[in-house]
Amino acid sequence: MAGMPPATVEVSAAVVHALLRDQRPDLAGRSLERAANGWDNATFRLGADLAVRLPRRDEAVPLILHEQRYLPGIANRSPVPVPVPVHAGRPTSDFPWPWSIVRWVPGAPAVDAGPAGRGQAVDGLAAFLMALHVPAEAGVPVNPVRGVPLMDRNAVVSARLGDRGRYPRAEELKAVWAEACAAGAWAGPEMMLHGDLHPANILLAADGSLAGVIDFGDVGAGDPAVDLAAGWLMFDAGTRRRFMGAFGSSVDSGTWARARGWALVLSTAMLSNSDDNPQMFSVGEFGIGQVLAG
């Protein structure tokens, strides 16, 4: 059974309360409720309009710092709300790493809506990505596993597809992967990226339109195709055509080919490592189906 990465530090509500009493006593009396426990971070809702976000393993510590550094600039140009940090927390004897208090972004995770309920988000998601994808300033970190040349991920993808029980159509997926890699590497400037754009990190309003985008732990610079992979993780074939059409000529065919390859990378990551997380498993399963659909 392949599960999500184990926590180096299990974050409890008691730890969060201690951090708040120490560094933000003005907020310590607010209600506190665990909202998410992801691969990298734990998130607690703090009152009605804030959230506390803390790394749960060593590898996630730089990600919190990247969010604190780059999310304010992204928020300034995003057409929808994002979880802007309002407090950069310091390590203490109760918790060994930096942590954040961020704005709570209301909305329902798109993963809960299912494919049929996501179509109204097409235009909003395209507009968000067009606002996000600007040339990165000098010094913006390159994520070693997101937005890099696809061939950098070849070994891990090949290893995952070796599990024929999990991937009975592995030969077809290998052909898709070869086609995506043949599109060549991104030749433009390194662009600002979300890096982990899938239905659990995309929030919908009551009418199905885009309400916000969360979890910017993988924010960095690189090939924008990694974010465009959301077209396969979010939408069925007909809706995906609308999503692709919203970008017009600003995205070329090679970038869309790489985006399909990135959808394969991300889908296999979730399908191979989420036996203990049905929500993430479902995202990976849907994504593989859409990658095969074209």
PDB file of C-alpha atoms in Angstrom:
ATOM      1  CA  MET A   1       0.000   0.000   0.000  1.00  0.00           C
ATOM      2  CA  ALA A   2       1.481   3.350  -1.077  1.00  0.00           C
ATOM      3  CA  GLY A   3       0.527   6.247   1.172  1.00  0.00           C
ATOM      4  CA  MET A   4       1.258   9.944   1.483  1.00  0.00           C
ATOM      5  CA  PRO A   5       4.657  10.920   2.960  1.00  0.00           C
ATOM      6  CA  PRO A   6       4.784  10.542   6.751  1.00  0.00           C
ATOM      7  CA  ALA A   7       5.012  13.625   8.931  1.00  0.00           C
ATOM      8  CA  THR A   8       8.298  14.531  10.576  1.00  0.00           C
ATOM      9  CA  VAL A   9       6.294  16.559  13.093  1.00  0.00           C
ATOM     10  CA  GLU A  10       2.624  15.869  13.798  1.00  0.00           C
ATOM     11  CA  VAL A  11       0.948  19.243  14.137  1.00  0.00           C
ATOM     12  CA  SER A  12      -1.887  19.399  16.663  1.00  0.00           C
ATOM     13  CA  ALA A  13      -4.343  22.123  17.582  1.00  0.00           C
ATOM     14  CA  ALA A  14      -2.580  22.382  20.954  1.00  0.00           C
ATOM     15  CA  VAL A  15       0.691  23.272  19.199  1.00  0.00           C
ATOM     16  CA  VAL A  16      -1.050  25.902  17.083  1.00  0.00           C
ATOM     17  CA  HIS A  17      -2.694  27.422  20.165  1.00  0.00           C
ATOM     18  CA  ALA A  18       0.719  27.643  21.845  1.00  0.00           C
ATOM     19  CA  LEU A  19       2.214  29.402  18.818  1.00  0.00           C
ATOM     20  CA  LEU A  20      -0.650  31.882  18.716  1.00  0.00           C
ATOM     21  CA  ARG A  21      -0.435  32.656  22.425  1.00  0.00           C
ATOM     22  CA  ASP A  22       3.292  33.279  22.040  1.00  0.00           C
ATOM     23  CA  GLN A  23       3.350  35.335  18.819  1.00  0.00           C
ATOM     24  CA  ARG A  24      -0.204  36.519  18.075  1.00  0.00           C
ATOM     25  CA  PRO A  25      -2.069  36.676  21.378  1.00  0.00           C
ATOM     26  CA  ASP A  26      -4.600  38.980  19.721  1.00  0.00           C
ATOM     27  CA  LEU A  27      -5.743  35.971  17.663  1.00  0.00           C
ATOM     28  CA  ALA A  28      -5.385  33.251  20.298  1.00  0.00           C
ATOM     29  CA  GLY A  29      -9.026  33.428  21.367  1.00  0.00           C
ATOM     30  CA  ARG A  30     -10.383  32.639  17.908  1.00  0.00           C
ATOM     31  CA  SER A  31     -11.916  29.291  16.992  1.00  0.00           C
ATOM     32  CA  LEU A  32      -9.449  26.813  15.514  1.00  0.00           C
ATOM     33  CA  GLU A  33     -10.330  23.857  13.291  1.00  0.00           C
ATOM     34  CA  ARG A  34      -8.129  21.574  11.185  1.00  0.00           C
ATOM     35  CA  ALA A  35      -8.963  22.248   7.537  1.00  0.00           C
ATOM     36  CA  ALA A  36      -6.418  20.104   5.665  1.00  0.00           C
ATOM     37  CA  ASN A  37      -3.535  17.725   6.219  1.00  0.00           C
ATOM     38  CA  GLY A  38      -1.609  17.575   2.955  1.00  0.00           C
ATOM     39  CA  TRP A  39       1.596  15.920   1.822  1.00  0.00           C
ATOM     40  CA  ASP A  40       3.643  18.935   2.908  1.00  0.00           C
ATOM     41  CA  ASN A  41       1.580  21.197   5.166  1.00  0.00           C
ATOM     42  CA  ALA A  42      -1.161  21.158   7.773  1.00  0.00           C
ATOM     43  CA  THR A  43      -3.747  23.940   7.628  1.00  0.00           C
ATOM     44  CA  PHE A  44      -6.050  25.091  10.440  1.00  0.00           C
ATOM     45  CA  ARG A  45      -8.884  27.562   9.964  1.00  0.00           C
ATOM     46  CA  LEU A  46      -8.559  30.444  12.426  1.00  0.00           C
ATOM     47  CA  GLY A  47     -11.830  32.228  12.954  1.00  0.00           C
ATOM     48  CA  ALA A  48     -13.801  33.248   9.880  1.00  0.00           C
ATOM     49  CA  ASP A  49     -11.157  34.937   7.748  1.00  0.00           C
ATOM     50  CA  LEU A  50      -7.723  33.474   8.559  1.00  0.00           C
ATOM     51  CA  ALA A  51      -5.856  30.169   8.489  1.00  0.00           C
ATOM     52  CA  VAL A  52      -2.657  28.842  10.071  1.00  0.00           C
ATOM     53  CA  ARG A  53      -0.349  26.932   7.745  1.00  0.00           C
ATOM     54  CA  LEU A  54       2.504  24.826   9.091  1.00  0.00           C
ATOM     55  CA  PRO A  55       4.975  22.387   7.483  1.00  0.00           C
ATOM     56  CA  ARG A  56       4.573  18.764   8.550  1.00  0.00           C
ATOM     57  CA  ARG A  57       7.905  17.480   7.201  1.00  0.00           C
ATOM     58  CA  ASP A  58      11.415  18.792   6.632  1.00  0.00           C
ATOM     59  CA  GLU A  59      11.064  19.068   2.862  1.00  0.00           C
ATOM     60  CA  ALA A  60       8.189  21.537   3.230  1.00  0.00           C
ATOM     61  CA  VAL A  61      10.053  24.147   5.265  1.00  0.00           C
ATOM     62  CA  PRO A  62      11.440  26.054   2.231  1.00  0.00           C
ATOM     63  CA  LEU A  63       7.968  25.941   0.676  1.00  0.00           C
ATOM     64  CA  ILE A  64       6.461  27.980   3.519  1.00  0.00           C
ATOM     65  CA  LEU A  65       9.218  30.566   3.086  1.00  0.00           C
ATOM     66  CA  HIS A  66       8.578  30.723  -0.660  1.00  0.00           C
ATOM     67  CA  GLU A  67       4.880  31.348  -0.036  1.00  0.00           C
ATOM     68  CA  GLN A  68       5.710  34.172   2.367  1.00  0.00           C
ATOM     69  CA  ARG A  69       8.084  35.723  -0.162  1.00  0.00           C
ATOM     70  CA  TYR A  70       6.134  35.437  -3.409  1.00  0.00           C
ATOM     71  CA  LEU A  71       2.404  35.235  -2.635  1.00  0.00           C
ATOM     72  CA  PRO A  72       1.935  38.970  -1.993  1.00  0.00           C
ATOM     73  CA  GLY A  73       3.106  39.770  -5.528  1.00  0.00           C
ATOM     74  CA  ILE A  74       0.922  37.055  -7.023  1.00  0.00           C
ATOM     75  CA  ALA A  75      -2.078  38.348  -5.074  1.00  0.00           C
ATOM     76  CA  ASN A  76      -1.590  41.817  -6.545  1.00  0.00           C
ATOM     77  CA  ARG A  77      -2.233  40.556 -10.067  1.00  0.00           C
ATOM     78  CA  SER A  78      -4.504  37.550  -9.456  1.00  0.00           C
ATOM     79  CA  PRO A  79      -8.138  37.987 -10.550  1.00  0.00           C
ATOM     80  CA  VAL A  80      -9.263  35.688  -7.697  1.00  0.00           C
ATOM     81  CA  PRO A  81      -8.311  35.474  -4.008  1.00  0.00           C
ATOM     82  CA  VAL A  82      -5.203  33.571  -2.918  1.00  0.00           C
ATOM     83  CA  PRO A  83      -4.033  32.853   0.661  1.00  0.00           C
ATOM     84  CA  VAL A  84      -1.839  35.905   1.242  1.00  0.00           C
ATOM     85  CA  PRO A  85       0.348  35.619   4.373  1.00  0.00           C
ATOM     86  CA  VAL A  86      -0.447  38.171   7.079  1.00  0.00           C
ATOM     87  CA  HIS A  87       2.014  36.861   9.685  1.00  0.00           C
ATOM     88  CA  ALA A  88       5.342  35.061   9.292  1.00  0.00           C
ATOM     89  CA  GLY A  89       5.634  32.801  12.320  1.00  0.00           C
ATOM     90  CA  ARG A  90       8.942  32.031  14.030  1.00  0.00           C
ATOM     91  CA  PRO A  91      10.135  28.625  15.288  1.00  0.00           C
ATOM     92  CA  THR A  92       9.714  28.002  19.029  1.00  0.00           C
ATOM     93  CA  SER A  93      10.290  25.209  21.501  1.00  0.00           C
ATOM     94  CA  ASP A  94       6.790  23.963  20.583  1.00  0.00           C
ATOM     95  CA  PHE A  95       7.396  23.930  16.821  1.00  0.00           C
ATOM     96  CA  PRO A  96      10.822  23.849  15.118  1.00  0.00           C
ATOM     97  CA  TRP A  97      10.052  25.552  11.789  1.00  0.00           C
ATOM     98  CA  PRO A  98       8.677  28.784  10.303  1.00  0.00           C
ATOM     99  CA  TRP A  99       4.919  28.905   9.798  1.00  0.00           C
ATOM    100  CA  SER A 100       2.308  31.345   8.481  1.00  0.00           C
ATOM    101  CA  ILE A 101      -1.022  32.937   9.176  1.00  0.00           C
ATOM    102  CA  VAL A 102      -2.770  33.531   5.852  1.00  0.00           C
ATOM    103  CA  ARG A 103      -6.039  34.895   4.558  1.00  0.00           C
ATOM    104  CA  TRP A 104      -8.750  32.223   4.425  1.00  0.00           C
ATOM    105  CA  VAL A 105     -10.004  31.799   0.858  1.00  0.00           C
ATOM    106  CA  PRO A 106     -13.677  30.746   0.850  1.00  0.00           C
ATOM    107  CA  GLY A 107     -14.988  28.239  -1.665  1.00  0.00           C
ATOM    108  CA  ALA A 108     -15.550  24.530  -2.205  1.00  0.00           C
ATOM    109  CA  PRO A 109     -12.665  22.362  -3.457  1.00  0.00           C
ATOM    110  CA  ALA A 110     -13.237  21.467  -7.106  1.00  0.00           C
ATOM    111  CA  VAL A 111     -12.374  17.852  -6.300  1.00  0.00           C
ATOM    112  CA  ASP A 112     -15.640  17.629  -4.355  1.00  0.00           C
ATOM    113  CA  ALA A 113     -17.688  18.958  -7.267  1.00  0.00           C
ATOM    114  CA  GLY A 114     -16.698  16.263  -9.736  1.00  0.00           C
ATOM    115  CA  PRO A 115     -15.992  16.862 -13.435  1.00  0.00           C
ATOM    116  CA  ALA A 116     -19.572  17.833 -14.299  1.00  0.00           C
ATOM    117  CA  GLY A 117     -19.516  20.679 -11.773  1.00  0.00           C
ATOM    118  CA  ARG A 118     -16.270  22.281 -12.914  1.00  0.00           C
ATOM    119  CA  GLY A 119     -17.157  23.623 -16.350  1.00  0.00           C
ATOM    120  CA  GLN A 120     -18.073  27.112 -15.129  1.00  0.00           C
ATOM    121  CA  ALA A 121     -14.497  27.542 -13.857  1.00  0.00           C
ATOM    122  CA  VAL A 122     -12.902  27.386 -17.324  1.00  0.00           C
ATOM    123  CA  ASP A 123     -12.659  31.093 -18.037  1.00  0.00           C
ATOM    124  CA  GLY A 124     -11.678  32.032 -14.491  1.00  0.00           C
ATOM    125  CA  LEU A 125      -8.928  29.430 -14.331  1.00  0.00           C
ATOM    126  CA  ALA A 126      -7.535  30.525 -17.698  1.00  0.00           C
ATOM    127  CA  ALA A 127      -7.579  34.164 -16.568  1.00  0.00           C
ATOM    128  CA  PHE A 128      -5.801  33.245 -13.330  1.00  0.00           C
ATOM    129  CA  LEU A 129      -3.055  31.410 -15.193  1.00  0.00           C
ATOM    130  CA  MET A 130      -2.572  34.208 -17.707  1.00  0.00           C
ATOM    131  CA  ALA A 131      -2.135  36.618 -14.790  1.00  0.00           C
ATOM    132  CA  LEU A 132       0.178  34.247 -12.911  1.00  0.00           C
ATOM    133  CA  HIS A 133       2.458  33.301 -15.799  1.00  0.00           C
ATOM    134  CA  VAL A 134       4.762  36.285 -16.091  1.00  0.00           C
ATOM    135  CA  PRO A 135       8.562  36.128 -16.391  1.00  0.00           C
ATOM    136  CA  ALA A 136      10.072  35.383 -12.999  1.00  0.00           C
ATOM    137  CA  GLU A 137      12.353  37.901 -11.345  1.00  0.00           C
ATOM    138  CA  ALA A 138      15.967  37.003 -10.716  1.00  0.00           C
ATOM    139  CA  GLY A 139      16.320  34.769  -7.677  1.00  0.00           C
ATOM    140  CA  VAL A 140      12.922  33.068  -7.838  1.00  0.00           C
ATOM    141  CA  PRO A 141      13.671  29.408  -7.021  1.00  0.00           C
ATOM    142  CA  VAL A 142      13.314  26.648  -9.582  1.00  0.00           C
ATOM    143  CA  ASN A 143      11.422  23.712  -8.115  1.00  0.00           C
ATOM    144  CA  PRO A 144      13.518  20.593  -8.764  1.00  0.00           C
ATOM    145  CA  VAL A 145      10.471  18.463  -9.662  1.00  0.00           C
ATOM    146  CA  ARG A 146       7.940  20.935 -11.133  1.00  0.00           C
ATOM    147  CA  GLY A 147       8.293  23.032 -14.265  1.00  0.00           C
ATOM    148  CA  VAL A 148      11.588  21.383 -15.215  1.00  0.00           C
ATOM    149  CA  PRO A 149      12.260  19.647 -18.553  1.00  0.00           C
ATOM    150  CA  LEU A 150      10.052  16.586 -18.788  1.00  0.00           C
ATOM    151  CA  MET A 151      13.031  14.282 -19.308  1.00  0.00           C
ATOM    152  CA  ASP A 152      14.145  15.178 -15.783  1.00  0.00           C
ATOM    153  CA  ARG A 153      11.090  13.221 -14.613  1.00  0.00           C
ATOM    154  CA  ASN A 154      11.546  10.301 -17.003  1.00  0.00           C
ATOM    155  CA  ALA A 155      13.002   7.861 -14.471  1.00  0.00           C
ATOM    156  CA  VAL A 156      10.244   8.345 -11.911  1.00  0.00           C
ATOM    157  CA  VAL A 157       7.460   8.165 -14.511  1.00  0.00           C
ATOM    158  CA  SER A 158       8.928   4.985 -15.995  1.00  0.00           C
ATOM    159  CA  ALA A 159       9.163   3.427 -12.535  1.00  0.00           C
ATOM    160  CA  ARG A 160       5.543   4.223 -11.747  1.00  0.00           C
ATOM    161  CA  LEU A 161       4.304   2.826 -15.057  1.00  0.00           C
ATOM    162  CA  GLY A 162       6.126  -0.413 -14.258  1.00  0.00           C
ATOM    163  CA  ASP A 163       3.285  -1.156 -11.828  1.00  0.00           C
ATOM    164  CA  ARG A 164       1.019  -2.940 -14.310  1.00  0.00           C
ATOM    165  CA  GLY A 165      -1.581  -3.690 -11.675  1.00  0.00           C
ATOM    166  CA  ARG A 166      -2.077   0.021 -11.099  1.00  0.00           C
ATOM    167  CA  TYR A 167      -1.571   1.029 -14.746  1.00  0.00           C
ATOM    168  CA  PRO A 168      -3.061  -1.667 -17.008  1.00  0.00           C
ATOM    169  CA  ARG A 169      -2.777   0.704 -19.989  1.00  0.00           C
ATOM    170  CA  ALA A 170       0.878   1.464 -19.310  1.00  0.00           C
ATOM    171  CA  GLU A 171       1.940   0.997 -22.936  1.00  0.00           C
ATOM    172  CA  GLU A 172      -0.504   3.669 -24.092  1.00  0.00           C
ATOM    173  CA  LEU A 173       0.674   5.978 -21.321  1.00  0.00           C
ATOM    174  CA  LYS A 174       4.288   5.409 -22.339  1.00  0.00           C
ATOM    175  CA  ALA A 175       3.383   6.486 -25.876  1.00  0.00           C
ATOM    176  CA  VAL A 176       1.773   9.668 -24.520  1.00  0.00           C
ATOM    177  CA  TRP A 177       4.878  10.310 -22.429  1.00  0.00           C
ATOM    178  CA  ALA A 178       7.193   9.849 -25.424  1.00  0.00           C
ATOM    179  CA  GLU A 179       5.108  12.283 -27.468  1.00  0.00           C
ATOM    180  CA  ALA A 180       5.188  14.879 -24.687  1.00  0.00           C
ATOM    181  CA  CYS A 181       8.955  14.557 -24.248  1.00  0.00           C
ATOM    182  CA  ALA A 182       9.437  14.869 -28.018  1.00  0.00           C
ATOM    183  CA  ALA A 183       7.845  18.331 -27.888  1.00  0.00           C
ATOM    184  CA  GLY A 184      11.165  19.605 -26.506  1.00  0.00           C
ATOM    185  CA  ALA A 185      11.955  21.729 -23.487  1.00  0.00           C
ATOM    186  CA  TRP A 186      10.441  25.139 -22.765  1.00  0.00           C
ATOM    187  CA  ALA A 187      12.466  27.693 -24.722  1.00  0.00           C
ATOM    188  CA  GLY A 188      11.020  30.855 -23.218  1.00  0.00           C
ATOM    189  CA  PRO A 189      11.920  32.734 -20.041  1.00  0.00           C
ATOM    190  CA  GLU A 190      11.289  31.003 -16.732  1.00  0.00           C
ATOM    191  CA  MET A 191       7.746  31.911 -15.723  1.00  0.00           C
ATOM    192  CA  MET A 192       6.118  32.217 -12.312  1.00  0.00           C
ATOM    193  CA  LEU A 193       4.313  28.967 -11.488  1.00  0.00           C
ATOM    194  CA  HIS A 194       1.822  27.608  -9.000  1.00  0.00           C
ATOM    195  CA  GLY A 195       3.381  24.159  -9.410  1.00  0.00           C
ATOM    196  CA  ASP A 196       0.629  22.040  -7.838  1.00  0.00           C
ATOM    197  CA  LEU A 197      -2.549  23.087  -9.607  1.00  0.00           C
ATOM    198  CA  HIS A 198      -5.121  20.313  -9.248  1.00  0.00           C
ATOM    199  CA  PRO A 199      -8.790  20.118  -8.191  1.00  0.00           C
ATOM    200  CA  ALA A 200      -8.066  19.997  -4.446  1.00  0.00           C
ATOM    201  CA  ASN A 201      -6.244  23.341  -4.704  1.00  0.00           C
ATOM    202  CA  ILE A 202      -8.838  25.051  -6.907  1.00  0.00           C
ATOM    203  CA  LEU A 203     -11.891  26.497  -5.138  1.00  0.00           C
ATOM    204  CA  LEU A 204     -15.314  26.994  -6.684  1.00  0.00           C
ATOM    205  CA  ALA A 205     -18.109  29.431  -5.868  1.00  0.00           C
ATOM    206  CA  ALA A 206     -21.700  28.274  -5.422  1.00  0.00           C
ATOM    207  CA  ASP A 207     -22.378  28.824  -9.145  1.00  0.00           C
ATOM    208  CA  GLY A 208     -19.347  26.730 -10.134  1.00  0.00           C
ATOM    209  CA  SER A 209     -17.156  29.649 -11.166  1.00  0.00           C
ATOM    210  CA  LEU A 210     -13.607  30.001  -9.894  1.00  0.00           C
ATOM    211  CA  ALA A 211     -13.555  31.338  -6.325  1.00  0.00           C
ATOM    212  CA  GLY A 212      -9.861  31.102  -5.504  1.00  0.00           C
ATOM    213  CA  VAL A 213      -6.636  29.123  -5.690  1.00  0.00           C
ATOM    214  CA  ILE A 214      -4.764  27.793  -2.654  1.00  0.00           C
ATOM    215  CA  ASP A 215      -1.625  25.846  -1.644  1.00  0.00           C
ATOM    216  CA  PHE A 216       1.265  27.674  -3.276  1.00  0.00           C
ATOM    217  CA  GLY A 217       3.944  25.563  -1.593  1.00  0.00           C
ATOM    218  CA  ASP A 218       5.439  24.666  -4.978  1.00  0.00           C
ATOM    219  CA  VAL A 219       5.514  28.271  -6.198  1.00  0.00           C
ATOM    220  CA  GLY A 220       8.608  28.952  -8.271  1.00  0.00           C
ATOM    221  CA  ALA A 221       9.940  29.520 -11.769  1.00  0.00           C
ATOM    222  CA  GLY A 222       9.949  27.263 -14.819  1.00  0.00           C
ATOM    223  CA  ASP A 223       7.869  25.870 -17.666  1.00  0.00           C
ATOM    224  CA  PRO A 224       4.222  27.055 -17.503  1.00  0.00           C
ATOM    225  CA  ALA A 225       3.102  23.720 -18.962  1.00  0.00           C
ATOM    226  CA  VAL A 226       3.099  22.235 -15.445  1.00  0.00           C
ATOM    227  CA  ASP A 227       0.176  24.503 -14.489  1.00  0.00           C
ATOM    228  CA  LEU A 228      -1.626  24.037 -17.807  1.00  0.00           C
ATOM    229  CA  ALA A 229      -1.813  20.342 -16.905  1.00  0.00           C
ATOM    230  CA  ALA A 230      -4.865  21.387 -14.878  1.00  0.00           C
ATOM    231  CA  GLY A 231      -6.772  21.074 -18.157  1.00  0.00           C
ATOM    232  CA  TRP A 232      -6.493  17.271 -17.809  1.00  0.00           C
ATOM    233  CA  LEU A 233      -6.789  17.119 -14.017  1.00  0.00           C
ATOM    234  CA  MET A 234      -9.895  19.336 -13.886  1.00  0.00           C
ATOM    235  CA  PHE A 235     -11.886  18.907 -17.087  1.00  0.00           C
ATOM    236  CA  ASP A 236     -13.264  16.305 -19.446  1.00  0.00           C
ATOM    237  CA  ALA A 237     -12.371  16.427 -23.143  1.00  0.00           C
ATOM    238  CA  GLY A 238     -15.084  18.849 -24.261  1.00  0.00           C
ATOM    239  CA  THR A 239     -14.517  21.280 -21.403  1.00  0.00           C
ATOM    240  CA  ARG A 240     -10.751  20.994 -21.887  1.00  0.00           C
ATOM    241  CA  ARG A 241     -11.116  22.216 -25.476  1.00  0.00           C
ATOM    242  CA  ARG A 242     -12.839  25.330 -24.112  1.00  0.00           C
ATOM    243  CA  PHE A 243     -10.057  25.775 -21.562  1.00  0.00           C
ATOM    244  CA  MET A 244      -7.373  25.510 -24.227  1.00  0.00           C
ATOM    245  CA  GLY A 245      -9.281  27.832 -26.521  1.00  0.00           C
ATOM    246  CA  ALA A 246      -9.392  30.529 -23.838  1.00  0.00           C
ATOM    247  CA  PHE A 247      -5.611  30.997 -24.224  1.00  0.00           C
ATOM    248  CA  GLY A 248      -5.805  31.550 -27.981  1.00  0.00           C
ATOM    249  CA  SER A 249      -2.428  31.817 -29.655  1.00  0.00           C
ATOM    250  CA  SER A 250      -0.623  32.677 -26.408  1.00  0.00           C
ATOM    251  CA  VAL A 251       0.062  28.949 -25.795  1.00  0.00           C
ATOM    252  CA  ASP A 252       1.600  26.925 -28.631  1.00  0.00           C
ATOM    253  CA  SER A 253       1.060  23.267 -29.495  1.00  0.00           C
ATOM    254  CA  GLY A 254       4.387  22.186 -27.989  1.00  0.00           C
ATOM    255  CA  THR A 255       3.422  23.683 -24.633  1.00  0.00           C
ATOM    256  CA  TRP A 256       0.072  21.887 -24.702  1.00  0.00           C
ATOM    257  CA  ALA A 257       1.890  18.622 -25.511  1.00  0.00           C
ATOM    258  CA  ARG A 258       4.155  19.146 -22.498  1.00  0.00           C
ATOM    259  CA  ALA A 259       1.110  20.034 -20.393  1.00  0.00           C
ATOM    260  CA  ARG A 260      -0.396  16.648 -21.207  1.00  0.00           C
ATOM    261  CA  GLY A 261       2.920  15.115 -20.166  1.00  0.00           C
ATOM    262  CA  TRP A 262       2.825  17.022 -16.885  1.00  0.00           C
ATOM    263  CA  ALA A 263      -0.736  15.797 -16.346  1.00  0.00           C
ATOM    264  CA  LEU A 264       0.704  12.286 -16.594  1.00  0.00           C
ATOM    265  CA  VAL A 265       3.470  13.131 -14.096  1.00  0.00           C
ATOM    266  CA  LEU A 266       1.030  14.593 -11.569  1.00  0.00           C
ATOM    267  CA  SER A 267      -1.655  11.941 -12.043  1.00  0.00           C
ATOM    268  CA  THR A 268       0.779   9.081 -11.540  1.00  0.00           C
ATOM    269  CA  ALA A 269       2.201  10.805  -8.463  1.00  0.00           C
ATOM    270  CA  MET A 270      -1.253  10.869  -6.901  1.00  0.00           C
ATOM    271  CA  LEU A 271      -2.378   7.450  -8.112  1.00  0.00           C
ATOM    272  CA  SER A 272       0.831   5.767  -6.937  1.00  0.00           C
ATOM    273  CA  ASN A 273       1.031   7.457  -3.523  1.00  0.00           C
ATOM    274  CA  SER A 274      -2.506   8.045  -2.259  1.00  0.00           C
ATOM    275  CA  ASP A 275      -3.913   4.687  -1.197  1.00  0.00           C
ATOM    276  CA  ASP A 276      -4.607   6.331   2.165  1.00  0.00           C
ATOM    277  CA  ASN A 277      -6.151   9.464   0.638  1.00  0.00           C
ATOM    278  CA  PRO A 278      -9.249   8.686  -1.479  1.00  0.00           C
ATOM    279  CA  GLN A 279      -9.613  12.294  -2.582  1.00  0.00           C
ATOM    280  CA  MET A 280      -6.118  12.514  -4.065  1.00  0.00           C
ATOM    281  CA  PHE A 281      -6.435   9.004  -5.492  1.00  0.00           C
ATOM    282  CA  SER A 282      -9.574  10.098  -7.343  1.00  0.00           C
ATOM    283  CA  VAL A 283      -7.751  13.097  -8.832  1.00  0.00           C
ATOM    284  CA  GLY A 284      -5.002  10.828 -10.135  1.00  0.00           C
ATOM    285  CA  GLU A 285      -7.474   8.295 -11.496  1.00  0.00           C
ATOM    286  CA  PHE A 286      -9.454  10.972 -13.327  1.00  0.00           C
ATOM    287  CA  GLY A 287      -6.289  12.565 -14.677  1.00  0.00           C
ATOM    288  CA  ILE A 288      -5.004   9.286 -16.126  1.00  0.00           C
ATOM    289  CA  GLY A 289      -8.337   8.784 -17.869  1.00  0.00           C
ATOM    290  CA  GLN A 290      -8.166  12.252 -19.403  1.00  0.00           C
ATOM    291  CA  VAL A 291      -4.538  11.844 -20.469  1.00  0.00           C
ATOM    292  CA  LEU A 292      -5.590   8.720 -22.349  1.00  0.00           C
ATOM    293  CA  ALA A 293      -8.577  10.563 -23.801  1.00  0.00           C
ATOM    294  CA  GLY A 294      -6.224  13.025 -25.525  1.00  0.00           C
TER     295      GLY A 294
END
